[in-house]
Amino acid sequence: MSKVAGQDVEYQERVYPKWSSFLPVFIVYPTLWLTLAPFNAVLGTVFGIFGSFLLVGVMIFSSPKILITKTELRVGRARIPLTLLGSAEIIQKSAQFAARGTDLDARAYLSLQASVSGLIRLQLKDPKDPTPYWLFSTRKPDLIVALLTQAKKKTSGRKS
């Protein structure tokens, strides 16, 4: 178990894009080179390479992180104590399009990675929070739901 800010980490995942999501990056170099080559071919080469690396960096460093500790859940920049979590459900592939579209509540917190197939809807029990649920992508939805269910049992056991 590792530690983050003095808390024991139960689970940690960085939800990177799938490798095929990086394929369009190969278009950046020729596009920038063709745009700038009539003025200066060297400048086109430099900007093409820089633009490609910049795009890859943005794709990697903007990937959301999921962190479960003994006391809280973090998804991206959002965090919530485990005591305020409701039910967690795995959205099946056939229902994911609707969950992200027509069935989506505008107040929900979203942390989606389009190239990742796992999707979890996590209900919240905080009466002060207008957010009804979190909808987030993960590569291991079964494990996260199991860990959150187990953590909820532990936190409800401490209250009694």
mmCIF file of C-alpha atoms in Angstrom:
data_model
loop_
_atom_site.group_PDB
_atom_site.id
_atom_site.type_symbol
_atom_site.label_atom_id
_atom_site.label_comp_id
_atom_site.label_asym_id
_atom_site.label_seq_id
_atom_site.Cartn_x
_atom_site.Cartn_y
_atom_site.Cartn_z
ATOM 1 C CA MET A 1 0.000 0.000 0.000
ATOM 2 C CA SER A 2 1.366 3.412 -0.906
ATOM 3 C CA LYS A 3 0.631 6.716 0.782
ATOM 4 C CA VAL A 4 -0.724 9.965 -0.650
ATOM 5 C CA ALA A 5 -0.824 13.029 1.602
ATOM 6 C CA GLY A 6 -0.492 10.808 4.668
ATOM 7 C CA GLN A 7 -3.384 8.514 3.681
ATOM 8 C CA ASP A 8 -3.134 4.823 2.821
ATOM 9 C CA VAL A 9 -4.030 4.254 -0.827
ATOM 10 C CA GLU A 10 -6.347 1.307 -1.477
ATOM 11 C CA TYR A 11 -6.447 1.780 -5.258
ATOM 12 C CA GLN A 12 -4.838 4.109 -7.769
ATOM 13 C CA GLU A 13 -5.306 4.344 -11.524
ATOM 14 C CA ARG A 14 -4.365 6.883 -14.166
ATOM 15 C CA VAL A 15 -6.921 6.553 -16.980
ATOM 16 C CA TYR A 16 -4.669 7.054 -20.007
ATOM 17 C CA PRO A 17 -6.085 7.087 -23.530
ATOM 18 C CA LYS A 18 -5.803 3.875 -25.525
ATOM 19 C CA TRP A 19 -2.768 3.675 -27.820
ATOM 20 C CA SER A 20 -4.946 4.155 -30.888
ATOM 21 C CA SER A 21 -6.005 7.570 -29.584
ATOM 22 C CA PHE A 22 -2.479 8.782 -30.305
ATOM 23 C CA LEU A 23 -2.615 7.882 -34.020
ATOM 24 C CA PRO A 24 -4.121 11.242 -35.098
ATOM 25 C CA VAL A 25 -1.043 12.937 -33.607
ATOM 26 C CA PHE A 26 0.846 11.784 -36.711
ATOM 27 C CA ILE A 27 -1.200 14.284 -38.728
ATOM 28 C CA VAL A 28 0.019 17.264 -36.683
ATOM 29 C CA TYR A 29 3.586 17.274 -38.023
ATOM 30 C CA PRO A 30 2.750 17.206 -41.743
ATOM 31 C CA THR A 31 -0.067 19.699 -41.263
ATOM 32 C CA LEU A 32 2.144 22.254 -39.520
ATOM 33 C CA TRP A 33 5.024 21.611 -41.900
ATOM 34 C CA LEU A 34 2.841 22.067 -45.000
ATOM 35 C CA THR A 35 1.364 25.226 -43.528
ATOM 36 C CA LEU A 36 4.715 26.840 -42.696
ATOM 37 C CA ALA A 37 6.986 25.330 -45.384
ATOM 38 C CA PRO A 38 6.180 27.978 -48.024
ATOM 39 C CA PHE A 39 7.572 30.594 -45.630
ATOM 40 C CA ASN A 40 10.336 28.634 -43.907
ATOM 41 C CA ALA A 41 10.788 24.829 -44.092
ATOM 42 C CA VAL A 42 12.961 24.699 -40.962
ATOM 43 C CA LEU A 43 10.354 26.621 -39.000
ATOM 44 C CA GLY A 44 7.697 24.208 -40.282
ATOM 45 C CA THR A 45 9.770 21.237 -39.126
ATOM 46 C CA VAL A 46 10.403 22.719 -35.677
ATOM 47 C CA PHE A 47 6.765 23.689 -35.121
ATOM 48 C CA GLY A 48 5.572 20.317 -36.447
ATOM 49 C CA ILE A 49 7.751 18.359 -34.048
ATOM 50 C CA PHE A 50 6.991 20.698 -31.135
ATOM 51 C CA GLY A 51 3.241 20.574 -31.861
ATOM 52 C CA SER A 52 3.239 16.774 -31.989
ATOM 53 C CA PHE A 53 5.071 16.427 -28.675
ATOM 54 C CA LEU A 54 2.883 19.097 -27.093
ATOM 55 C CA LEU A 55 -0.293 17.254 -28.101
ATOM 56 C CA VAL A 56 1.003 13.930 -26.746
ATOM 57 C CA GLY A 57 1.954 15.651 -23.491
ATOM 58 C CA VAL A 58 -1.474 17.221 -23.128
ATOM 59 C CA MET A 59 -3.165 13.869 -23.781
ATOM 60 C CA ILE A 60 -1.047 12.128 -21.142
ATOM 61 C CA PHE A 61 -1.007 14.777 -18.418
ATOM 62 C CA SER A 62 -4.706 15.608 -18.698
ATOM 63 C CA SER A 63 -5.675 11.976 -18.118
ATOM 64 C CA PRO A 64 -7.818 11.717 -14.988
ATOM 65 C CA LYS A 65 -6.580 9.867 -11.923
ATOM 66 C CA ILE A 66 -8.755 7.638 -9.721
ATOM 67 C CA LEU A 67 -7.646 7.295 -6.112
ATOM 68 C CA ILE A 68 -9.364 5.391 -3.312
ATOM 69 C CA THR A 69 -8.038 5.828 0.208
ATOM 70 C CA LYS A 70 -9.469 4.609 3.505
ATOM 71 C CA THR A 71 -11.438 7.847 3.880
ATOM 72 C CA GLU A 72 -12.149 9.306 0.432
ATOM 73 C CA LEU A 73 -12.542 8.820 -3.294
ATOM 74 C CA ARG A 74 -10.858 11.096 -5.817
ATOM 75 C CA VAL A 75 -11.693 11.127 -9.502
ATOM 76 C CA GLY A 76 -9.862 13.781 -11.451
ATOM 77 C CA ARG A 77 -10.021 16.971 -9.374
ATOM 78 C CA ALA A 78 -13.154 15.966 -7.459
ATOM 79 C CA ARG A 79 -13.033 14.282 -4.077
ATOM 80 C CA ILE A 80 -15.680 12.973 -1.697
ATOM 81 C CA PRO A 81 -15.589 11.215 1.674
ATOM 82 C CA LEU A 82 -16.528 7.537 1.503
ATOM 83 C CA THR A 83 -19.290 8.143 4.055
ATOM 84 C CA LEU A 84 -21.231 10.175 1.444
ATOM 85 C CA LEU A 85 -21.175 7.504 -1.257
ATOM 86 C CA GLY A 86 -24.334 5.767 -2.351
ATOM 87 C CA SER A 87 -24.593 2.802 -4.676
ATOM 88 C CA ALA A 88 -22.038 2.169 -7.397
ATOM 89 C CA GLU A 89 -23.046 0.451 -10.618
ATOM 90 C CA ILE A 90 -21.164 -0.627 -13.696
ATOM 91 C CA ILE A 91 -22.797 0.682 -16.870
ATOM 92 C CA GLN A 92 -22.952 -2.095 -19.442
ATOM 93 C CA LYS A 93 -21.551 -1.376 -22.921
ATOM 94 C CA SER A 94 -25.009 -1.428 -24.481
ATOM 95 C CA ALA A 95 -26.204 1.340 -22.120
ATOM 96 C CA GLN A 96 -23.089 3.540 -22.130
ATOM 97 C CA PHE A 97 -24.137 5.729 -25.049
ATOM 98 C CA ALA A 98 -27.426 6.581 -23.343
ATOM 99 C CA ALA A 99 -25.734 7.086 -19.954
ATOM 100 C CA ARG A 100 -23.432 9.689 -21.503
ATOM 101 C CA GLY A 101 -26.187 11.226 -23.610
ATOM 102 C CA THR A 102 -29.966 11.070 -23.294
ATOM 103 C CA ASP A 103 -30.024 9.630 -19.753
ATOM 104 C CA LEU A 104 -27.365 12.039 -18.440
ATOM 105 C CA ASP A 105 -28.346 14.443 -15.677
ATOM 106 C CA ALA A 106 -26.823 17.857 -16.429
ATOM 107 C CA ARG A 107 -25.787 18.202 -12.772
ATOM 108 C CA ALA A 108 -23.706 14.988 -12.781
ATOM 109 C CA TYR A 109 -19.932 15.072 -12.395
ATOM 110 C CA LEU A 110 -18.243 13.606 -15.479
ATOM 111 C CA SER A 111 -14.744 12.259 -15.907
ATOM 112 C CA LEU A 112 -14.810 10.431 -19.213
ATOM 113 C CA GLN A 113 -12.052 8.954 -21.339
ATOM 114 C CA ALA A 114 -13.604 8.114 -24.707
ATOM 115 C CA SER A 115 -11.193 5.295 -25.529
ATOM 116 C CA VAL A 116 -11.760 3.451 -22.215
ATOM 117 C CA SER A 117 -14.698 1.043 -22.180
ATOM 118 C CA GLY A 118 -15.362 0.742 -18.418
ATOM 119 C CA LEU A 119 -17.959 3.177 -17.032
ATOM 120 C CA ILE A 120 -19.226 3.569 -13.452
ATOM 121 C CA ARG A 121 -22.188 5.532 -12.110
ATOM 122 C CA LEU A 122 -21.730 6.386 -8.440
ATOM 123 C CA GLN A 123 -24.718 7.797 -6.546
ATOM 124 C CA LEU A 124 -24.059 10.402 -3.834
ATOM 125 C CA LYS A 125 -25.826 10.771 -0.476
ATOM 126 C CA ASP A 126 -24.765 14.321 0.358
ATOM 127 C CA PRO A 127 -27.910 16.462 0.837
ATOM 128 C CA LYS A 128 -25.850 19.676 0.460
ATOM 129 C CA ASP A 129 -24.365 18.620 -2.881
ATOM 130 C CA PRO A 130 -26.492 19.336 -5.973
ATOM 131 C CA THR A 131 -24.570 16.650 -7.878
ATOM 132 C CA PRO A 132 -26.764 13.520 -8.004
ATOM 133 C CA TYR A 133 -24.037 11.137 -9.203
ATOM 134 C CA TRP A 134 -20.569 10.770 -10.684
ATOM 135 C CA LEU A 135 -20.060 9.124 -14.057
ATOM 136 C CA PHE A 136 -16.464 8.152 -14.737
ATOM 137 C CA SER A 137 -14.359 5.928 -16.976
ATOM 138 C CA THR A 138 -12.031 3.246 -15.674
ATOM 139 C CA ARG A 139 -10.202 0.205 -16.979
ATOM 140 C CA LYS A 140 -11.193 -1.897 -13.923
ATOM 141 C CA PRO A 141 -14.844 -1.164 -13.070
ATOM 142 C CA ASP A 142 -15.400 -4.480 -11.244
ATOM 143 C CA LEU A 143 -12.475 -3.860 -8.903
ATOM 144 C CA ILE A 144 -13.483 -0.258 -8.145
ATOM 145 C CA VAL A 145 -17.104 -1.174 -7.386
ATOM 146 C CA ALA A 146 -15.918 -4.001 -5.117
ATOM 147 C CA LEU A 147 -13.476 -1.697 -3.292
ATOM 148 C CA LEU A 148 -16.109 1.023 -2.847
ATOM 149 C CA THR A 149 -18.664 -1.500 -1.567
ATOM 150 C CA GLN A 150 -16.107 -2.896 0.875
ATOM 151 C CA ALA A 151 -15.081 0.606 1.996
ATOM 152 C CA LYS A 152 -18.730 1.584 2.524
ATOM 153 C CA LYS A 153 -19.226 -1.441 4.781
ATOM 154 C CA LYS A 154 -16.143 -0.507 6.794
ATOM 155 C CA THR A 155 -17.194 3.134 7.212
ATOM 156 C CA SER A 156 -20.779 2.221 8.143
ATOM 157 C CA GLY A 157 -19.380 -0.284 10.655
ATOM 158 C CA ARG A 158 -17.334 2.452 12.335
ATOM 159 C CA LYS A 159 -20.394 4.653 12.830
ATOM 160 C CA SER A 160 -22.339 1.973 14.710
#
